[in-house]
Amino acid sequence: MAMFDAIVIGAGMSGLYQLHKLRQLGLKVRVYEAGGDVGGTWYWNRYPGARFDSESWSYGYSFDDEVLKEWEWSEHFAAQPETLAYLNYVADKLKLRRDIRFDSRVTACAYDEAANEWEVTLEDGDTARCRFLITAVGPLSTPVWPTIPGIQDFKGESYHTATWPHHPVSFAGKRVAVIGTGATGVQTIQEVAKTAGTLTVFQRRPNWCAPLVNAKITAEEQAKIKASYPEIFARCRASHGCFIHDADPRRALEVSPQEREAFYEQRYAEPGFGIWMGNFRDIFVSREANDTISEFVARKIRERVKDPKIADKLIPKDHGFGTRRVPLETNYYEVYNQPNVTLVDIRETPIERITPAGIATSDTQRDFDMIIYATGFDAVLGGFNKMEITGLGGRTLKDKWAEGPRTYLGLQVEGFPNLFTLVGPHNAATFCNIPRCIEQNVEWVSDVLAHMQKQGLNRIAATRAAEDAWTEHVYETGQKLLFTQVDSWFMGINTNLPGRNKRTFLLYAAGAPAYRERCDEVAARGYEGFTFD
Ligand code: NAP
């Protein structure tokens, strides 16, 4: 059986960088990747309109000056093909592919206590062993199809956005249905509406969307971006979610209504997440403050959608602005002014079944040529749930996390020695301009391994006390936020999965700087909360 110092599961953004760092430590590494090539999220999510919601130049890796110098983003918010090309370029430049086995899905990982080794089993039955096991499985990597009866009966084309085919898909002249209006659905809808014969959107709950304001990067801007990478990354580092936008120090209710209105107008007109991440600092914690921005965005929706009844259906009533992930859009609301687009509110007329010809709701049957499912993921936990991960004493991770995840720093789990969970639950990377936090995660893990190499240690395990304290801290900081009072993937809610109707906070909400500080402190204290052998 092949033996490695480390096995990394996943060749997306985190897995690629982790491979690079482990090689620098001189370790023998193998990466197993379920997909046919590198890219993770950007390999799978090829749906129409898929693109960044973070500024491209704030999203790429920051660790390699040559990469920063050579790579040129063409747009402020790059589309998926460009991001995938970027990750291919990085993989080639750092010669990463030779240690990656593609089309290799890991199904089980078991810790052998006597040997202090992990045994990894692949779908094809192949096995390999390693000392350190690092999951780089991504927080949004397990697509979920809705539990609507009859899905298999549909005779037309069916696609889930997260497993979109590699061949071109034409919508021209077709009768297309889209189910789901999260960040993915919104991007898909605005693109499909351009060419579809008819587009029917099946919306269960609307989200608060805000303008992306994308543009091509001019030659002058390109030069400026390249010259200011250190400042860009420093700015990201200092902000709560590692975006270039950070909360305004003022409270929404301490400024005059005129000032507030002018501020919201300015944020609404600006590119990117400024309206979410760069808003007044109390909109996430005070309902009254949140009402002011929610009312503002509701007004914008009413201005943009001609039919007041449709506008009303597009305005969320069950949660305030920013308490679920804000989809960024380009003419999304204007789509509903097109004569070929219909919005079906499935809370009024629920979908009863998918039929061979289309979709039957409680009031009627509609026929389609294509149904697109933009119904999301088994968020954060899905990548782990897909594998049988067995730790000390034969205990599985699924069993350990049955009542919700428990981790230390979102990076290790008590009872699972030598296992590191990049971008795992209760890790700041789950609510972050993700590559920024991925770099922190990967560098921290690499530093622990370097420390162990130096000290001649070969086993690291989180203590129960450290895990308990971290878990309590995560839930406690989450409680203060309005978004823990709302059903969303942040809270582990998924109506398509059994037993996932109880809110369990999956993220870390005290912010990336606080998280980084804590991780650094733990390291500086000789990896407090861990035991080594
Ligand atoms: P999502 O936010 O979970 O949205 C899923 C949508 O499908 C929701 O509208 C949901 O309705 C609907 N849905 C689910 N099951 C349904 C059913 N059985 N019947 C009818 N409707 C159903 O998933 P997502 O849009 O794929 O986005 C997930 C995350 O991926 C985002 O929050 C974001 O973090 C990330 N993402 C990022 C980008 C980017 O950076 N550019 C783009 C896309 C996605 P309910 O709301 O009622 O549950």
Coordinates of C-alpha atoms and ligand atoms in Angstrom, one line a residue:
M1 CA 0.0 0.0 0.0
A2 CA 1.3 3.4 -0.9
M3 CA 2.5 5.4 2.1
F4 CA 2.7 9.2 2.2
D5 CA 3.7 11.8 4.8
A6 CA 0.5 13.6 4.1
I7 CA -2.7 13.1 2.0
V8 CA -4.7 16.1 1.0
I9 CA -8.3 15.6 0.0
G10 CA -9.3 18.0 -2.7
A11 CA -7.4 20.1 -5.4
G12 CA -9.4 23.3 -5.1
M13 CA -7.9 26.5 -3.9
S14 CA -7.0 25.2 -0.4
G15 CA -5.7 21.8 -1.5
L16 CA -3.4 23.3 -4.2
Y17 CA -1.8 25.7 -1.8
Q18 CA -1.5 23.1 0.9
L19 CA 0.3 20.7 -1.5
H20 CA 2.7 23.5 -2.4
K21 CA 3.5 24.3 1.2
L22 CA 3.9 20.6 2.2
R23 CA 6.3 20.1 -0.6
Q24 CA 8.3 23.0 0.7
L25 CA 8.6 21.1 4.0
G26 CA 10.1 18.2 2.0
L27 CA 7.1 16.0 2.7
K28 CA 5.9 13.2 0.4
V29 CA 2.4 14.3 -0.5
R30 CA -0.5 12.9 -2.4
V31 CA -3.7 14.9 -3.3
Y32 CA -6.8 13.0 -4.2
E33 CA -9.3 14.9 -6.2
A34 CA -12.8 13.7 -7.2
G35 CA -13.0 16.0 -10.2
G36 CA -11.1 15.5 -13.5
D37 CA -8.8 18.5 -13.0
V38 CA -7.9 21.2 -10.5
G39 CA -10.2 24.0 -9.4
G40 CA -12.7 22.6 -6.9
T41 CA -15.6 25.0 -6.8
W42 CA -14.5 26.6 -10.0
Y43 CA -14.1 23.2 -11.8
W44 CA -17.6 22.1 -10.9
N45 CA -19.7 25.3 -11.0
R46 CA -19.7 26.1 -14.7
Y47 CA -23.3 27.3 -14.7
P48 CA -24.2 30.3 -16.9
G49 CA -23.3 33.5 -15.3
A50 CA -21.0 32.0 -12.6
R51 CA -18.5 34.6 -11.5
F52 CA -16.8 36.2 -8.5
D53 CA -18.6 38.3 -6.0
S54 CA -15.3 39.4 -4.6
E55 CA -13.0 41.7 -6.5
S56 CA -10.8 39.5 -8.7
W57 CA -7.6 41.2 -7.6
S58 CA -8.5 40.6 -3.9
Y59 CA -9.3 36.9 -4.5
G60 CA -6.2 35.4 -6.1
Y61 CA -3.4 33.9 -4.1
S62 CA -1.1 36.4 -2.4
F63 CA 1.8 34.1 -1.6
D64 CA 3.7 34.2 -4.8
D65 CA 5.0 37.5 -6.2
E66 CA 5.6 36.0 -9.7
V67 CA 2.0 34.9 -9.9
L68 CA 0.9 38.3 -8.9
K69 CA 3.1 39.9 -11.4
E70 CA 2.2 37.6 -14.3
W71 CA -1.5 37.0 -13.9
E72 CA -3.9 39.7 -15.3
W73 CA -7.6 39.6 -14.4
S74 CA -9.7 41.0 -17.2
E75 CA -12.6 42.1 -15.1
H76 CA -13.1 43.4 -11.6
F77 CA -15.3 40.4 -11.0
A78 CA -14.1 37.6 -13.2
A79 CA -16.3 34.9 -14.7
Q80 CA -15.8 31.2 -13.9
P81 CA -13.8 30.2 -17.0
E82 CA -11.2 32.9 -16.1
T83 CA -10.9 31.7 -12.5
L84 CA -10.5 28.1 -13.6
A85 CA -7.8 29.2 -16.1
Y86 CA -6.1 31.0 -13.2
L87 CA -6.0 27.9 -11.0
N88 CA -4.7 25.9 -14.0
Y89 CA -2.0 28.4 -14.5
V90 CA -1.0 28.3 -10.8
A91 CA -1.1 24.5 -10.9
D92 CA 1.2 24.5 -13.9
K93 CA 3.5 27.1 -12.7
L94 CA 4.1 25.4 -9.4
K95 CA 4.1 22.0 -11.1
L96 CA 1.4 20.7 -8.7
R97 CA -0.3 18.1 -11.0
R98 CA 2.4 15.4 -10.6
D99 CA 1.2 14.8 -7.0
I100 CA -2.5 14.9 -7.7
R101 CA -4.6 11.9 -8.6
F102 CA -7.7 13.1 -10.4
D103 CA -11.1 11.3 -10.8
S104 CA -10.3 9.8 -7.3
R105 CA -13.1 10.3 -4.8
V106 CA -12.2 9.4 -1.2
T107 CA -14.9 7.4 0.5
A108 CA -13.4 6.5 3.8
C109 CA -10.5 7.6 6.1
A110 CA -9.7 5.5 9.2
Y111 CA -7.2 6.3 11.9
D112 CA -5.0 3.4 12.9
E113 CA -4.0 4.1 16.5
A114 CA -1.3 1.5 16.8
A115 CA 0.5 2.7 13.7
N116 CA -0.4 6.3 14.1
E117 CA -1.5 6.4 10.5
W118 CA -4.5 7.3 8.5
E119 CA -5.8 4.8 5.9
V120 CA -7.6 6.4 3.0
T121 CA -10.0 4.4 0.8
L122 CA -11.0 5.6 -2.7
E123 CA -14.2 4.9 -4.6
D124 CA -12.4 2.4 -6.8
G125 CA -11.3 0.4 -3.7
D126 CA -7.7 1.6 -3.9
T127 CA -6.1 2.5 -0.5
A128 CA -3.2 4.5 0.8
R129 CA -1.7 5.4 4.1
C130 CA -0.4 8.6 5.6
R131 CA 0.7 10.3 8.8
F132 CA -1.2 13.5 8.3
L133 CA -4.6 13.8 6.7
I134 CA -5.7 17.2 5.5
T135 CA -9.3 17.8 4.2
A136 CA -9.5 20.5 1.6
V137 CA -13.1 19.6 0.6
G138 CA -14.6 23.1 0.4
P139 CA -17.6 24.5 2.3
L140 CA -19.9 24.4 -0.8
S141 CA -19.0 21.3 -2.6
T142 CA -21.8 18.8 -2.1
P143 CA -24.7 19.7 -4.4
V144 CA -28.2 19.0 -3.1
W145 CA -31.1 18.1 -5.4
P146 CA -34.5 19.0 -4.1
T147 CA -36.7 16.2 -2.7
I148 CA -39.5 16.9 -5.2
P149 CA -41.3 13.8 -6.4
G150 CA -40.9 12.9 -10.1
I151 CA -37.5 14.5 -10.8
Q152 CA -36.4 11.4 -12.7
D153 CA -39.5 11.4 -14.9
F154 CA -38.7 14.7 -16.7
K155 CA -38.1 14.1 -20.4
G156 CA -36.3 17.4 -21.1
E157 CA -32.8 18.6 -20.1
S158 CA -32.2 18.7 -16.3
Y159 CA -29.1 20.3 -14.7
H160 CA -27.9 21.1 -11.2
T161 CA -25.8 24.3 -11.3
A162 CA -23.0 22.7 -9.3
T163 CA -22.6 19.8 -11.7
W164 CA -23.1 21.7 -14.9
P165 CA -21.9 19.9 -18.0
H166 CA -18.6 20.7 -19.7
H167 CA -20.3 21.0 -23.1
P168 CA -22.1 24.2 -24.1
V169 CA -25.8 24.4 -23.2
S170 CA -28.0 26.5 -25.4
F171 CA -31.1 28.2 -24.0
A172 CA -32.1 29.9 -27.3
G173 CA -35.7 29.7 -27.9
K174 CA -36.2 27.1 -25.1
R175 CA -38.8 27.0 -22.3
V176 CA -36.5 27.1 -19.3
A177 CA -37.4 26.7 -15.6
V178 CA -35.0 27.7 -12.8
I179 CA -35.7 26.5 -9.2
G180 CA -33.8 28.4 -6.5
T181 CA -33.0 32.1 -6.0
G182 CA -29.8 32.0 -3.9
A183 CA -26.5 33.6 -5.1
T184 CA -26.3 30.8 -7.8
G185 CA -29.9 31.1 -9.0
V186 CA -29.6 34.9 -9.3
Q187 CA -26.5 34.6 -11.5
T188 CA -28.1 31.9 -13.6
I189 CA -31.4 33.6 -14.0
Q190 CA -29.9 36.9 -15.2
E191 CA -27.9 35.0 -17.8
V192 CA -30.5 32.6 -19.0
A193 CA -33.0 35.4 -19.5
K194 CA -30.9 36.9 -22.2
T195 CA -31.6 34.1 -24.7
A196 CA -34.3 31.7 -23.4
G197 CA -37.6 31.6 -25.3
T198 CA -39.3 31.7 -21.9
L199 CA -37.9 31.7 -18.4
T200 CA -40.0 30.7 -15.4
V201 CA -38.4 31.2 -12.0
F202 CA -39.7 29.1 -9.1
Q203 CA -39.0 31.1 -6.0
R204 CA -39.5 29.8 -2.5
R205 CA -37.9 32.6 -0.5
P206 CA -36.5 35.7 -2.1
N207 CA -33.1 37.1 -1.1
W208 CA -31.9 40.7 -0.8
C209 CA -29.7 41.2 -3.9
A210 CA -27.5 44.2 -4.6
P211 CA -25.7 45.4 -7.7
L212 CA -22.4 43.9 -8.6
V213 CA -21.3 46.9 -10.8
N214 CA -18.8 44.8 -12.8
A215 CA -16.4 46.4 -15.4
K216 CA -13.4 45.5 -17.5
I217 CA -10.1 46.3 -15.9
T218 CA -8.4 49.0 -18.0
A219 CA -4.6 49.0 -18.7
E220 CA -4.2 51.9 -16.3
E221 CA -6.2 50.0 -13.5
Q222 CA -4.1 46.9 -14.2
A223 CA -0.9 48.7 -13.6
K224 CA -2.3 50.3 -10.4
I225 CA -3.6 46.9 -9.1
K226 CA -0.2 45.3 -9.7
A227 CA 1.6 48.1 -8.0
S228 CA -0.6 48.0 -4.9
Y229 CA -1.0 44.3 -4.1
P230 CA 0.7 44.7 -0.7
E231 CA -1.8 47.4 0.3
I232 CA -4.8 45.4 -1.1
F233 CA -3.9 42.4 0.9
A234 CA -3.1 44.4 4.0
R235 CA -6.6 46.0 3.7
C236 CA -8.2 42.6 3.3
R237 CA -6.2 41.3 6.3
A238 CA -7.5 44.1 8.5
S239 CA -11.2 43.7 7.6
H240 CA -13.7 41.4 9.3
G241 CA -14.3 39.1 6.3
C242 CA -11.0 39.8 4.5
F243 CA -12.8 41.7 1.8
I244 CA -11.6 45.1 0.7
H245 CA -14.8 46.4 2.3
D246 CA -14.9 46.8 6.0
A247 CA -17.8 48.0 8.3
D248 CA -18.3 51.7 8.7
P249 CA -17.4 52.7 12.2
R250 CA -20.7 54.6 12.6
R251 CA -24.0 53.2 13.7
A252 CA -27.0 53.5 11.3
L253 CA -29.1 55.2 13.8
E254 CA -26.6 57.8 15.0
V255 CA -26.5 59.6 11.7
S256 CA -29.3 61.8 10.3
P257 CA -31.9 60.1 7.9
Q258 CA -30.5 62.3 5.1
E259 CA -26.9 61.2 5.8
R260 CA -28.0 57.6 6.1
E261 CA -29.9 57.7 2.8
A262 CA -26.9 59.3 1.0
F263 CA -24.6 56.6 2.5
Y264 CA -26.9 53.8 1.3
E265 CA -27.2 55.4 -2.2
Q266 CA -23.4 55.5 -2.4
R267 CA -23.0 51.9 -1.3
Y268 CA -25.7 50.7 -3.6
A269 CA -23.9 52.4 -6.6
E270 CA -20.5 51.0 -5.7
P271 CA -19.0 47.7 -7.0
G272 CA -19.0 44.5 -4.8
F273 CA -19.9 43.8 -1.3
G274 CA -19.5 47.3 0.1
I275 CA -23.3 47.5 0.8
W276 CA -23.0 44.3 2.9
M277 CA -19.5 44.3 4.4
G278 CA -18.9 48.0 4.3
N279 CA -22.2 49.0 5.8
F280 CA -22.9 50.6 9.2
R281 CA -21.5 48.3 11.8
D282 CA -24.8 47.7 13.6
I283 CA -26.9 46.3 10.8
F284 CA -26.0 42.8 11.7
V285 CA -26.9 43.1 15.4
S286 CA -29.7 45.7 15.7
R287 CA -33.0 45.0 14.1
E288 CA -33.9 48.7 14.1
A289 CA -30.6 49.5 12.3
N290 CA -31.2 46.6 9.9
D291 CA -34.7 47.8 9.1
T292 CA -33.2 51.1 7.7
I293 CA -31.1 49.3 5.1
S294 CA -33.8 46.6 4.4
E295 CA -36.3 49.4 3.7
F296 CA -33.8 51.2 1.4
V297 CA -33.1 48.0 -0.7
A298 CA -36.9 47.2 -0.8
R299 CA -37.4 50.7 -2.3
K300 CA -34.8 50.0 -4.9
I301 CA -36.5 46.7 -5.8
R302 CA -39.8 48.5 -6.2
E303 CA -38.2 51.2 -8.4
R304 CA -36.5 48.6 -10.6
V305 CA -39.4 46.1 -11.1
K306 CA -42.4 47.6 -13.0
D307 CA -45.1 45.4 -11.7
P308 CA -45.7 46.2 -8.0
K309 CA -47.1 42.7 -7.3
I310 CA -44.0 41.1 -8.7
A311 CA -41.7 43.5 -6.9
D312 CA -43.5 42.7 -3.7
K313 CA -42.8 39.0 -4.2
L314 CA -39.1 39.7 -4.7
I315 CA -38.8 41.5 -1.4
P316 CA -37.9 39.3 1.5
K317 CA -40.3 39.5 4.5
D318 CA -38.8 36.8 6.7
H319 CA -35.3 38.2 7.2
G320 CA -33.4 41.5 7.1
F321 CA -30.9 42.6 4.6
G322 CA -27.5 40.9 5.0
T323 CA -28.7 38.2 7.4
R324 CA -28.4 35.6 4.7
R325 CA -25.7 35.7 1.9
V326 CA -26.4 38.7 -0.3
P327 CA -26.4 37.7 -4.0
L328 CA -24.8 40.3 -6.2
E329 CA -26.5 40.9 -9.5
T330 CA -26.4 42.6 -12.8
N331 CA -29.9 43.6 -14.0
Y332 CA -31.4 40.7 -12.0
Y333 CA -34.5 42.7 -11.1
E334 CA -35.0 44.1 -14.6
V335 CA -35.3 40.5 -15.8
Y336 CA -38.7 40.4 -14.3
N337 CA -39.8 43.3 -16.6
Q338 CA -39.1 41.1 -19.6
P339 CA -42.3 39.7 -21.3
N340 CA -40.7 36.2 -21.6
V341 CA -40.0 35.9 -17.8
T342 CA -42.5 34.6 -15.2
L343 CA -42.0 34.5 -11.5
V344 CA -43.8 31.7 -9.6
D345 CA -44.0 32.1 -5.9
I346 CA -44.0 28.6 -4.7
R347 CA -45.1 29.5 -1.2
E348 CA -48.4 30.5 -2.7
T349 CA -48.6 27.7 -5.2
P350 CA -46.2 24.9 -4.1
I351 CA -44.5 22.6 -6.5
E352 CA -46.3 19.2 -6.3
R353 CA -44.2 17.2 -8.7
I354 CA -41.9 17.2 -11.6
T355 CA -43.8 15.6 -14.5
P356 CA -42.4 14.1 -17.8
A357 CA -43.4 17.4 -19.5
G358 CA -42.5 20.0 -16.8
I359 CA -43.5 21.2 -13.4
A360 CA -46.9 20.8 -11.7
T361 CA -47.7 23.4 -9.0
S362 CA -50.8 23.3 -6.8
D363 CA -52.7 25.5 -9.4
T364 CA -51.4 24.4 -12.8
Q365 CA -49.0 22.4 -15.0
R366 CA -46.3 24.2 -17.0
D367 CA -44.3 22.5 -19.7
F368 CA -40.5 23.0 -20.1
D369 CA -37.6 22.0 -22.4
M370 CA -35.1 22.4 -19.5
I371 CA -35.2 22.5 -15.7
I372 CA -32.2 24.1 -13.9
Y373 CA -31.9 23.2 -10.2
A374 CA -30.0 26.0 -8.4
T375 CA -30.9 24.4 -5.1
G376 CA -27.6 24.8 -3.2
F377 CA -25.4 22.5 -1.2
D378 CA -25.0 20.4 1.9
A379 CA -23.1 23.4 3.2
V380 CA -19.9 23.1 5.2
L381 CA -20.7 19.6 6.5
G382 CA -21.4 18.0 3.1
G383 CA -17.8 17.3 2.2
F384 CA -17.2 15.5 5.5
N385 CA -20.5 13.7 5.5
K386 CA -19.8 12.1 2.1
M387 CA -16.8 10.2 3.6
E388 CA -16.8 7.8 6.5
I389 CA -14.1 9.4 8.8
T390 CA -13.3 7.1 11.7
G391 CA -11.1 8.3 14.6
L392 CA -9.9 6.9 17.9
G393 CA -11.9 4.0 19.3
G394 CA -13.8 3.6 16.0
R395 CA -15.8 6.7 16.6
T396 CA -17.0 8.4 13.4
L397 CA -17.0 12.1 12.7
K398 CA -20.6 11.9 11.7
D399 CA -21.4 10.5 15.1
K400 CA -19.3 13.0 16.9
W401 CA -21.0 15.9 15.0
A402 CA -24.5 14.5 15.3
E403 CA -25.7 17.4 17.4
G404 CA -23.6 20.0 15.4
P405 CA -19.9 20.4 14.7
R406 CA -17.3 20.5 17.5
T407 CA -13.8 21.5 16.7
Y408 CA -10.7 23.3 18.0
L409 CA -10.1 26.4 15.9
G410 CA -12.2 24.9 13.1
L411 CA -9.0 23.0 12.2
Q412 CA -8.9 19.9 14.4
V413 CA -11.3 17.6 16.1
E414 CA -10.7 15.9 19.4
G415 CA -10.5 12.1 18.9
F416 CA -9.1 12.5 15.4
P417 CA -5.4 13.0 15.7
N418 CA -3.3 14.3 12.8
L419 CA -6.4 15.3 10.9
F420 CA -6.7 18.9 9.8
T421 CA -9.9 20.4 8.4
L422 CA -9.1 23.4 6.2
V423 CA -12.1 25.7 5.8
G424 CA -13.9 23.3 8.2
P425 CA -16.9 24.2 10.3
H426 CA -16.3 26.9 13.0
N427 CA -13.4 28.2 11.1
A428 CA -13.2 31.9 10.0
A429 CA -12.7 30.7 6.4
T430 CA -16.4 29.8 6.1
F431 CA -17.4 33.5 6.3
C432 CA -14.5 35.1 4.4
N433 CA -13.2 36.3 1.1
I434 CA -12.1 32.7 1.0
P435 CA -8.6 32.6 -0.5
R436 CA -7.5 35.1 2.2
C437 CA -8.6 32.7 5.0
I438 CA -7.4 29.7 3.0
E439 CA -3.9 31.1 3.0
Q440 CA -4.1 31.6 6.8
N441 CA -5.4 28.1 7.4
V442 CA -2.8 26.4 5.1
E443 CA 0.1 28.5 6.6
W444 CA -1.0 27.7 10.1
V445 CA -1.2 24.0 9.5
S446 CA 2.1 24.0 7.6
D447 CA 3.7 25.8 10.6
V448 CA 2.5 23.2 13.0
L449 CA 3.9 20.5 10.8
A450 CA 7.2 22.3 10.5
H451 CA 7.2 22.6 14.3
M452 CA 6.6 18.9 14.7
Q453 CA 9.3 18.1 12.1
K454 CA 11.8 20.2 14.1
Q455 CA 10.8 18.7 17.4
G456 CA 10.7 15.1 16.1
L457 CA 7.0 14.8 16.9
N458 CA 4.6 12.7 14.9
R459 CA 1.2 13.0 16.5
I460 CA -0.9 16.1 17.3
A461 CA -4.3 15.9 18.9
A462 CA -6.7 18.6 20.1
T463 CA -7.7 18.3 23.8
R464 CA -11.3 17.9 24.8
A465 CA -11.1 21.0 27.0
A466 CA -9.8 23.2 24.1
E467 CA -12.5 21.9 21.8
D468 CA -15.2 22.6 24.3
A469 CA -14.0 26.1 24.9
W470 CA -13.7 26.9 21.2
T471 CA -17.1 25.4 20.4
E472 CA -18.7 27.5 23.2
H473 CA -16.9 30.6 22.0
V474 CA -18.2 30.0 18.4
Y475 CA -21.8 29.7 19.5
E476 CA -21.6 32.6 21.9
T477 CA -20.2 35.0 19.3
G478 CA -22.8 33.8 16.8
Q479 CA -25.7 34.4 19.2
K480 CA -25.2 38.2 19.0
L481 CA -25.9 38.2 15.3
L482 CA -29.2 38.6 13.6
F483 CA -28.3 36.0 11.0
T484 CA -28.3 33.2 13.7
Q485 CA -32.1 34.0 14.0
V486 CA -32.7 33.2 10.3
D487 CA -32.9 30.0 8.4
S488 CA -30.0 29.7 5.9
W489 CA -27.0 27.5 5.0
F490 CA -25.0 29.5 7.6
M491 CA -27.2 27.8 10.2
G492 CA -27.0 24.3 8.7
I493 CA -30.6 24.4 7.6
N494 CA -31.4 22.3 4.5
T495 CA -35.0 21.3 3.8
N496 CA -33.9 18.7 1.3
L497 CA -31.8 16.7 3.8
P498 CA -33.3 14.7 6.6
G499 CA -32.9 16.0 10.1
R500 CA -31.5 19.3 9.0
N501 CA -34.3 21.6 10.2
K502 CA -32.6 22.6 13.5
R503 CA -30.5 25.7 13.5
T504 CA -26.8 24.9 14.2
F505 CA -24.3 27.6 13.6
L506 CA -21.6 26.4 11.1
L507 CA -19.5 29.5 10.7
Y508 CA -17.2 31.6 12.8
A509 CA -18.5 35.1 13.2
A510 CA -16.0 37.0 15.3
G511 CA -14.1 37.9 12.2
A512 CA -10.9 36.8 10.4
P513 CA -8.6 39.2 12.4
A514 CA -9.8 37.8 15.7
Y515 CA -9.5 34.3 14.4
R516 CA -6.0 34.8 13.1
E517 CA -5.0 36.4 16.4
R518 CA -6.3 33.4 18.3
C519 CA -4.5 30.9 16.0
D520 CA -1.3 32.9 16.3
E521 CA -1.6 33.0 20.1
V522 CA -2.2 29.3 20.3
A523 CA 1.0 28.7 18.2
A524 CA 3.0 31.2 20.3
R525 CA 2.1 29.4 23.4
G526 CA 3.6 26.2 22.1
Y527 CA 0.3 25.1 20.5
E528 CA -1.9 25.4 23.6
G529 CA -4.8 23.1 23.6
F530 CA -3.0 20.4 21.6
T531 CA -1.1 17.4 22.8
F532 CA 1.9 16.0 20.9
D533 CA 3.7 12.6 20.9
Ligands
NAP1 P1 -28.5 28.5 -1.6 O1 -28.1 29.9 -1.2 O2 -28.6 27.5 -0.6 O3 -29.8 28.7 -2.4 C1 -30.6 27.6 -2.8 C2 -31.9 28.1 -3.4 O4 -32.7 27.0 -3.7 C3 -32.8 28.9 -2.4 O5 -33.4 29.9 -3.0 C4 -33.7 27.8 -1.8 O6 -34.9 28.3 -1.3 C5 -34.0 27.0 -3.1 N1 -34.4 25.7 -2.8 C6 -33.8 24.7 -2.2 N2 -34.5 23.6 -2.1 C7 -35.7 23.9 -2.7 C8 -36.9 23.1 -2.9 N3 -37.0 21.9 -2.5 N4 -37.9 23.7 -3.6 C9 -37.7 25.0 -4.0 N5 -36.7 25.8 -3.8 C10 -35.6 25.2 -3.2 O7 -27.5 27.9 -2.7 P2 -26.7 28.7 -3.8 O8 -27.5 29.8 -4.4 O9 -26.0 27.7 -4.6 O10 -25.5 29.5 -3.0 C11 -24.8 28.8 -1.9 C12 -23.6 29.7 -1.6 O11 -22.6 29.5 -2.6 C13 -23.9 31.2 -1.6 O12 -24.5 31.6 -0.4 C14 -22.5 31.7 -1.7 O13 -21.8 31.7 -0.5 C15 -21.8 30.7 -2.7 N6 -21.9 31.3 -4.0 C16 -20.9 32.2 -4.3 C17 -21.0 32.8 -5.5 C18 -19.9 33.8 -5.8 O14 -19.1 34.2 -5.0 N7 -19.9 34.4 -6.9 C19 -21.9 32.5 -6.5 C20 -22.9 31.5 -6.1 C21 -22.8 30.9 -4.9 P3 -35.0 28.8 0.3 O15 -34.2 30.1 0.4 O16 -36.4 28.9 0.5 O17 -34.4 27.7 1.0

